[in-house]
Each structure stands twice: as C-alpha cells, then as structure tokens.
CSV table of C-alpha atoms (C1' of nucleotides) in Angstrom, one decimal:
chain,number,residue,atom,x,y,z
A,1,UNK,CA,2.5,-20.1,8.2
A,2,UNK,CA,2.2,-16.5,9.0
A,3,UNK,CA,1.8,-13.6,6.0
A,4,UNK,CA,1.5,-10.2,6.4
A,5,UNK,CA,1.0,-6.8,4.1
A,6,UNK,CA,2.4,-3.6,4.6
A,7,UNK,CA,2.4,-0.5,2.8
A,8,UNK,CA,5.6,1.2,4.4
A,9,UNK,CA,5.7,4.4,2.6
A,10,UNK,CA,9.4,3.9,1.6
A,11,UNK,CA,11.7,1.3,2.2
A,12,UNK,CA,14.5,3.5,2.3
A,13,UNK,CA,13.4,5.7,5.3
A,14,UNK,CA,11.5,2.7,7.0
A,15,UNK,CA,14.4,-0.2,7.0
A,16,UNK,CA,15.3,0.5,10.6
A,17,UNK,CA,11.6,-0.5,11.5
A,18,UNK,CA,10.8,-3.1,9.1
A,19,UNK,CA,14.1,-4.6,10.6
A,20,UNK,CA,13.1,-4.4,13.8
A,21,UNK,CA,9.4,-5.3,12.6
A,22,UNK,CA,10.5,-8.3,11.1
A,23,UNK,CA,12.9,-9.9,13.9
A,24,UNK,CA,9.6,-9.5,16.3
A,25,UNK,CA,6.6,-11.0,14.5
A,26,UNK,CA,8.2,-13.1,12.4
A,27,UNK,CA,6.6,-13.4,9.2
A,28,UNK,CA,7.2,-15.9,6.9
A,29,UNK,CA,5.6,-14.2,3.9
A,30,UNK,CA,5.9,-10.3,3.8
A,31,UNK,CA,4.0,-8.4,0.9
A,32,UNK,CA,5.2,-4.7,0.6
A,33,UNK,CA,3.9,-2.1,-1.1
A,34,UNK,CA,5.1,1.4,-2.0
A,35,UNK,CA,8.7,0.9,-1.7
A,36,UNK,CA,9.7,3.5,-3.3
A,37,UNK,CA,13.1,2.6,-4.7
A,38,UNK,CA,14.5,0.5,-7.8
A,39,UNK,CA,15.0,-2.9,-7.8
A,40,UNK,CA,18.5,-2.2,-7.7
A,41,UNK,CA,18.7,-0.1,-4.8
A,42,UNK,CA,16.5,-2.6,-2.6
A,43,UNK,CA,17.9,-3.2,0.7
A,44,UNK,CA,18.0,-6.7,-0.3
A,45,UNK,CA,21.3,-7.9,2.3
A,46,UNK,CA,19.7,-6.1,5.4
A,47,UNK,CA,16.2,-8.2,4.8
A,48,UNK,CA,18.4,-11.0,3.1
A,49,UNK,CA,20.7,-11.6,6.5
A,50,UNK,CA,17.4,-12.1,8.5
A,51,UNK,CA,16.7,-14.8,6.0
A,52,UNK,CA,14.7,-13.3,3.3
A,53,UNK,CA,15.0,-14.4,-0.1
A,54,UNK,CA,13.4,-11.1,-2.0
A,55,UNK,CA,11.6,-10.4,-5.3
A,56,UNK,CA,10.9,-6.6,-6.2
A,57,UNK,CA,9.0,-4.8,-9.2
A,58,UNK,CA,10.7,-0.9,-8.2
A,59,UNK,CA,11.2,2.0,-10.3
A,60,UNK,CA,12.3,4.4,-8.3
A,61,UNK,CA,10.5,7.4,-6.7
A,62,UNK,CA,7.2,6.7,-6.6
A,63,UNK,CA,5.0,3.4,-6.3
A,64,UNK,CA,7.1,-0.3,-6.3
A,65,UNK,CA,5.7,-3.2,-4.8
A,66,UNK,CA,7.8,-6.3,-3.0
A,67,UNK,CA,7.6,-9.7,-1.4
A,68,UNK,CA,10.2,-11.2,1.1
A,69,UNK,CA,10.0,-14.9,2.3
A,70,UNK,CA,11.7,-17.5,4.0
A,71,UNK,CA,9.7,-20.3,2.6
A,72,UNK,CA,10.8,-19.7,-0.4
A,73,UNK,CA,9.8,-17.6,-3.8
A,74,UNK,CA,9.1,-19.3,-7.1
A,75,UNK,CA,7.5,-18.4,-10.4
A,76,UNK,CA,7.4,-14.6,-10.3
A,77,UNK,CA,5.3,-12.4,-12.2
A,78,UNK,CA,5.7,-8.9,-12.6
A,79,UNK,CA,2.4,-6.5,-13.7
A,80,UNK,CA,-1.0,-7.4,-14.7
A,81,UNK,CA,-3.1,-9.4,-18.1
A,82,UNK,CA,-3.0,-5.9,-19.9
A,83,UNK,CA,-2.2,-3.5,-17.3
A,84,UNK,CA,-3.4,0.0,-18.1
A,85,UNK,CA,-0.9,3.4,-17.7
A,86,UNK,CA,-1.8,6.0,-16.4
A,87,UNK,CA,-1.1,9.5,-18.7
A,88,UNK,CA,-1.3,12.6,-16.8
A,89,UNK,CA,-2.2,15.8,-19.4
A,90,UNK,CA,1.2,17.0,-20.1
A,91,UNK,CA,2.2,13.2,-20.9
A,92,UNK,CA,2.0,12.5,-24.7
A,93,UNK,CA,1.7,8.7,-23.3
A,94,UNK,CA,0.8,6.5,-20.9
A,95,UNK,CA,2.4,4.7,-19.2
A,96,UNK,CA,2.6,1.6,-16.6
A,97,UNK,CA,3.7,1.9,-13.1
A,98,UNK,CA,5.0,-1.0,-10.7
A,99,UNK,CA,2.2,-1.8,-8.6
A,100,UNK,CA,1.6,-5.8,-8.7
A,101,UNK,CA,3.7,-8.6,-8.5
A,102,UNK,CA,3.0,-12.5,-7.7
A,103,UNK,CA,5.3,-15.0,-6.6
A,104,UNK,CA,4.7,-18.9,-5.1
A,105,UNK,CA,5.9,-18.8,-1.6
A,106,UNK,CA,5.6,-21.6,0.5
A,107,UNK,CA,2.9,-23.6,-1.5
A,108,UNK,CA,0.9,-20.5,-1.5
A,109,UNK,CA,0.3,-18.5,-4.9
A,110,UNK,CA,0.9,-14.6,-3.3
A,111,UNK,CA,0.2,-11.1,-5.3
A,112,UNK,CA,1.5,-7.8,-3.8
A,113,UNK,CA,-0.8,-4.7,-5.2
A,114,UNK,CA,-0.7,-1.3,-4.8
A,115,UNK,CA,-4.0,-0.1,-6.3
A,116,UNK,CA,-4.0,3.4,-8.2
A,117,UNK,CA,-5.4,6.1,-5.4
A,118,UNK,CA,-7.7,7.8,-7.2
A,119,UNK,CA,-7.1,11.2,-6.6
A,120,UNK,CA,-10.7,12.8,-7.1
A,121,UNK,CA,-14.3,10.9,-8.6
A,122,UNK,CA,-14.1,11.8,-12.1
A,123,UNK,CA,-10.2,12.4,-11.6
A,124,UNK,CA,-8.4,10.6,-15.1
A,125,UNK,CA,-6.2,9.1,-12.2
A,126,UNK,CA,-10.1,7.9,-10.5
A,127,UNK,CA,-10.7,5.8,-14.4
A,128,UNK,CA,-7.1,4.8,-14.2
A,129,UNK,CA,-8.0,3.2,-10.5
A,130,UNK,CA,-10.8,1.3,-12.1
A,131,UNK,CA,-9.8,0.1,-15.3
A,132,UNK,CA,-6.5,-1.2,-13.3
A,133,UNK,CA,-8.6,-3.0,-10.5
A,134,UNK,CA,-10.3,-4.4,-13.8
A,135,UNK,CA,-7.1,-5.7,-14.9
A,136,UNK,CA,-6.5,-6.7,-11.7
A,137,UNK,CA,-9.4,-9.1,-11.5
A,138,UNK,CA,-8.2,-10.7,-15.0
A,139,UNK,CA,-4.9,-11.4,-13.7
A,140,UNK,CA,-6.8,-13.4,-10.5
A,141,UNK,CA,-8.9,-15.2,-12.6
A,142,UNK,CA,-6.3,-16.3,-14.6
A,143,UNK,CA,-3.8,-16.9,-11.5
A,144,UNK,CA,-6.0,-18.7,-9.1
A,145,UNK,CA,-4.6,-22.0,-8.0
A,146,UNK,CA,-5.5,-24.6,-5.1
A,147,UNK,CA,-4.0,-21.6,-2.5
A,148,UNK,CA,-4.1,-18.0,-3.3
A,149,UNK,CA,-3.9,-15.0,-1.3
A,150,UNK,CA,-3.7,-11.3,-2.9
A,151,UNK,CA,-2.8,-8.3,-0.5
A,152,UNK,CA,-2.2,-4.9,-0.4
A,153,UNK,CA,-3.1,-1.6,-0.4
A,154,UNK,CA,-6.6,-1.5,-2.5
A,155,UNK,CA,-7.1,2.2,-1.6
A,156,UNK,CA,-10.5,1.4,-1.2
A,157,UNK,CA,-12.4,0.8,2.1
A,158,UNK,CA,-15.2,-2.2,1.3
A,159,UNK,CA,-18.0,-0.6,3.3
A,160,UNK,CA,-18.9,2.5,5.6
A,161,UNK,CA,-18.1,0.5,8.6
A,162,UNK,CA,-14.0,0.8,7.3
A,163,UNK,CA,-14.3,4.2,7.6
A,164,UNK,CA,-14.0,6.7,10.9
A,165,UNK,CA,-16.2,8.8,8.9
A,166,UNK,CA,-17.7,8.5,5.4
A,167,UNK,CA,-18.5,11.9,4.3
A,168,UNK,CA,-15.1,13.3,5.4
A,169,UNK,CA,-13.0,10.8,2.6
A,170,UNK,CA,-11.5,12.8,0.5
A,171,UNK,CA,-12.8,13.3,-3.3
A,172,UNK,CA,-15.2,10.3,-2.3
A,173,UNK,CA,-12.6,7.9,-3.5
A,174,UNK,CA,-11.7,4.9,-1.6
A,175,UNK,CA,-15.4,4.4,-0.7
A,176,UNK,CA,-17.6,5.1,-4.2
A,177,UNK,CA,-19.5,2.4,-5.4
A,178,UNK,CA,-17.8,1.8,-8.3
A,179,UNK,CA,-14.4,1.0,-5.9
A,180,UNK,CA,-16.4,-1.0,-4.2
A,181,UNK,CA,-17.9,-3.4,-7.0
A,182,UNK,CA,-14.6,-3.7,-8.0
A,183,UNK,CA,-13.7,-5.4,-5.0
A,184,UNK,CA,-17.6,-7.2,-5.2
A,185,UNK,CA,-16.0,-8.8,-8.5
A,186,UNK,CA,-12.7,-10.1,-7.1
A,187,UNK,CA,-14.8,-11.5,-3.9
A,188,UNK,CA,-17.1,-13.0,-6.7
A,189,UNK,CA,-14.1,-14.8,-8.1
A,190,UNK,CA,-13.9,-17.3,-4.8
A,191,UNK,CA,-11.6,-14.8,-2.3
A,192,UNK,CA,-12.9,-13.8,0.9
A,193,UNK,CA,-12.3,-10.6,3.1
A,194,UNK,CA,-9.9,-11.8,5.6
A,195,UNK,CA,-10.8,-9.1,8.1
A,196,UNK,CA,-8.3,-8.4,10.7
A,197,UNK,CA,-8.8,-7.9,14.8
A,198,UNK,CA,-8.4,-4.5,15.8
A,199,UNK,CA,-5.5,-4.6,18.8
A,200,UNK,CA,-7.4,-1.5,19.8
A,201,UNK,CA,-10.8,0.0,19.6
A,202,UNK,CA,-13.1,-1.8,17.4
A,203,UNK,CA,-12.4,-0.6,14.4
A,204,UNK,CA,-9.6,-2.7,12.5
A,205,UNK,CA,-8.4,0.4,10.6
A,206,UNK,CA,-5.2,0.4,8.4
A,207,UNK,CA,-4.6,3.6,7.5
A,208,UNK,CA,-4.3,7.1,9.1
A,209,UNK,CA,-3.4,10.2,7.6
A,210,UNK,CA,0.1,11.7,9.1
A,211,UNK,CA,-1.7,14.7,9.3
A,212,UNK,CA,-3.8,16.5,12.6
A,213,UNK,CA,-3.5,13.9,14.8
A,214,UNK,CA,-5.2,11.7,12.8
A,215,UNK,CA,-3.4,8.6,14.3
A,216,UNK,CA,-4.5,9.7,17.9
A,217,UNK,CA,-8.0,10.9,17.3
A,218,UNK,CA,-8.3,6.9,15.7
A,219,UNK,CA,-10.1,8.7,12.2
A,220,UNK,CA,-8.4,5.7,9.6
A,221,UNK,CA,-9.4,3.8,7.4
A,222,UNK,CA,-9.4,0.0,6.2
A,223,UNK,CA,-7.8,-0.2,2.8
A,224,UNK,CA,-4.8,-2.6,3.3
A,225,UNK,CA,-7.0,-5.8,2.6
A,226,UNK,CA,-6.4,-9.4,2.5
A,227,UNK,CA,-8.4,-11.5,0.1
A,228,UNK,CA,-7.4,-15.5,-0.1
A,229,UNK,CA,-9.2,-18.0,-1.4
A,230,UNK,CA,-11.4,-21.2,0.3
A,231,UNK,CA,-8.3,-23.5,-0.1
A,232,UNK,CA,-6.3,-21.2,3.0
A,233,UNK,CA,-7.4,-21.9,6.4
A,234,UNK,CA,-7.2,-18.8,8.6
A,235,UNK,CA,-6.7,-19.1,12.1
A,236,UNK,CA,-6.0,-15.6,13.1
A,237,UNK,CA,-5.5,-12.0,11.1
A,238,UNK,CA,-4.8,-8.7,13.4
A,239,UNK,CA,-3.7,-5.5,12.3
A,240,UNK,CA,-0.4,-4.5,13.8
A,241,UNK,CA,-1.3,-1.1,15.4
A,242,UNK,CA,1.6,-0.9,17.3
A,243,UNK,CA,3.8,-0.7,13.9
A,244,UNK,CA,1.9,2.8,13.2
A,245,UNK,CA,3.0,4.7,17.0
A,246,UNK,CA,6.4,6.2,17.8
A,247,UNK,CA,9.0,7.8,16.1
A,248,UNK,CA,8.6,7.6,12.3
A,249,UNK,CA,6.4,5.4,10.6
A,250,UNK,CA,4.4,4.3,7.9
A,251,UNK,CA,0.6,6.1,7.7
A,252,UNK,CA,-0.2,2.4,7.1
A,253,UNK,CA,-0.6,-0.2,9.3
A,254,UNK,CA,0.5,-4.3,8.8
A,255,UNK,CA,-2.1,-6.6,8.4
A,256,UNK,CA,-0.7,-10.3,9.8
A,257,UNK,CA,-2.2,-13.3,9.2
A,258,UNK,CA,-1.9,-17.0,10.3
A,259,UNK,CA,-3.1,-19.6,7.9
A,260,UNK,CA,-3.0,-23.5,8.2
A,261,UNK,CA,-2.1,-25.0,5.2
B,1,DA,C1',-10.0,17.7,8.6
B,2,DT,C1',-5.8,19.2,5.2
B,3,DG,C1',-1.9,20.4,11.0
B,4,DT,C1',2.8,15.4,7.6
B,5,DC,C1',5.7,12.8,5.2
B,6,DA,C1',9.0,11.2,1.3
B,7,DG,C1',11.9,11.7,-2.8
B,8,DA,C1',13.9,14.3,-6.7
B,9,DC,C1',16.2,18.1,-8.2
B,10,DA,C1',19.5,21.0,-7.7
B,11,DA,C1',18.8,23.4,-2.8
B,12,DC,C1',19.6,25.3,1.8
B,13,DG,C1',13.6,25.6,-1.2
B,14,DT,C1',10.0,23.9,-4.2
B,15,DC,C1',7.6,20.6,-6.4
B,16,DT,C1',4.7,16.1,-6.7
B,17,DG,C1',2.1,12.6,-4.7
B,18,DA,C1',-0.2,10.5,-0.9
DNA sequence: ATGTCAGACAACGTCTGA
C-alpha cells in the first residue's frame, strides 16, 4: 500500500497538480494539509472521479486538513482529546482551528495534522504550538491500534541535520528544543521517524520557502514528517521533489511511502 | 535570507498568514 503527505498550500489553486500528481504516483492513501477551503467547497468530484472517497475537516481561508483514499475511509475523527484555540489579542476568545483529522483507510489507522507554526519563541501562537502538539500526543495515545501512521506538516525539523542552515530559521521555531521534545514524546509513544530518500542531494528536505530562490539554492527544511508505528512495514519512503519544480506549486514537498501490511 | 504565494474583502490595493 502506498501513503503519502502533502501540505499543498491550497487545494483550490493546486487541483490541476494534485490531479495530475495523483494519476502518476498513485497513492492509495493521501493525507493533505492546508487546504484551505470548507468542507463544502472541497473539490471532492475531480479527486472523487479518480477514485477517491474523501473526508475533510475545512473551514475556509486559512488551515484545513484532508484524507483521500481508494482503500476505503472508516471511523473518522475530526480535532484532538481537548484541542487548545488559539486567541490572538484582539480576540475576546479562543478558538479551535481544523488542523487534525483521523480516518481508518485500508486496515491502517491514519491522522492528517497541520501543527500550529509558531510564529516567534515566546510568540502566544509559539505556546499555542506546544500545548497543541501536547494534545496531539493525547489523541495518539488514545488512538493507537495494531497499525498507525500520523503525517503531516509538524512545522518542526527533528534535528539540525533537517535543516539547510540552523541559525537562519526564523524566530528559532521549527527547531527549539521544546518542538523538538515534543516530537521525542510522540516517538516515545512506539512511532518511528519514517525518514524519506532525498531524489536529489542528500538532504531529504520538505520544505522551501517561495521566496529568493530558496527552492534552487536547496536551503529547506524537513517538517512534513511521517511517524507510524512497529506494526507498519516500510519498504520505501522518498520525498517527491519533483512535485515542488515548475510552474506553480506548493512550498511543500510530498512525502510517499510504501508499506507492507 | 525575507526576493513569493494564497485568500478575503471589497479592489483594481491592502491586509493576514506562511
């Protein structure tokens, strides 16, 4: 069975790839992640007529996470155990944001997340990103069956290595410590960095910035992150590098991977 | 590094977020 994460930076304006995308490496499993529309504006027929049945967890403009398959998608869950909001200042609440759902696809318990960014260390939206990856690891511990898999966008890169260059991250997020316990404590759970071959240079990155050539000059990032427990057999995991070159694309890259059940 | 995108709102530019 192959699975795959992508953080595609808008449904809407990427449907002509993901189409394209999908007819070529043929996932069976797809988790997306920043799809930016409602679950009602979805392009559920165009992914449905290549035989996708599709669960969403949308809003609208910002944020929205998805997962297509053609094995099938059973019990869904939308959210996390106790998912904290975020409140910006002029906010007299806070509020939750679509940025997990879980579905059982193919004999294969699957979560979707889009982990809060961060913004700065010390940022409110930086407390919201840990007490949500806290959440997070409640909702794992509580969800883990003989196969699990959760994928996404973690924002975070696990060590130094993930990054073309530590000191230039901005705000320090994606690569503080406290990130990366975070991720230490879902790893402690049982799951397992599925790292991913690089299809160019040795450096497996995920992410690059749209901005100043970042793509080109190869200064990315690994944040899109694939964590499965012992009960999935990997045979192969590659990130699709190709998916981030020509004419409008994602800043993020798909992660594939082929598992043996 | 801060050079690009995307979406909403009401435009034909500005804001927010990444």
């Amino acid at each position: 069975m192959r699975i795959a994460t992508w953080n595609v930076n808008s449904v809407t304006a990427r449907l002509p790839r993901l189409l394209d995308w999908l007819g070529t490496v043929e996932p069976d499993v797809v988790c997306l992640q920043e799809i930016k529309t409602s679950d009602e504006t979805f392009p559920s027929d165009a992914v449905g007529a290549l035989g996708y049945e599709v669960a969403t967890h949308g809003t609208g403009r910002w944020n929205g996470v998805a997962i297509l398959s053609r094995v099938g998608i059973a019990d869904e869950r939308r959210g996390l155990v106790d998912e904290p909001g975020y409140q910006p200042e002029d906010a007299m609440f806070a509020s939750t944001e679509p940025r997990a759902m879980g579905a059982t696809c193919g004999g294969v318990r699957v979560w979707t997340v889009y982990v809060p960014n961060g913004r700065e260390v010390g940022h409110p939206h930086y407390e919201y990103k840990l007490a949500w990856l806290a959440a997070l690891r409640a909702t794992v511990a509580a969800e883990l069956t003989e196969r699990f898999v959760v994928m996404g966008d973690f924002n975070i890169a696990p060590t130094n290595d993930d990054v073309w260059d530590a000191s230039a991250v901005h705000g320090a997020t994606h690569i503080s410590e406290p990130e990366r316990a975070a991720l230490a404590s879902l790893r402690d759970l049982g799951l397992t960095d599925v790292v991913p071959r690089a299809l160019k240079y040795d450096t497996p990155y995920t992410y690059w910035d749209y901005r100043a050539g970042m793509f080109h000059k190869n200064m990315g990032m690994r944040i899109d992150l694939v964590y499965a427990n012992d009960a999935v057999t990997v045979t192969d995991a590659y990130v699709d590098r190709d998916a981030r070159k020509g004419t409008g694309p994602s800043d993020h890259a798909p992660v594939v991977v082929d598992i043996d059940l």
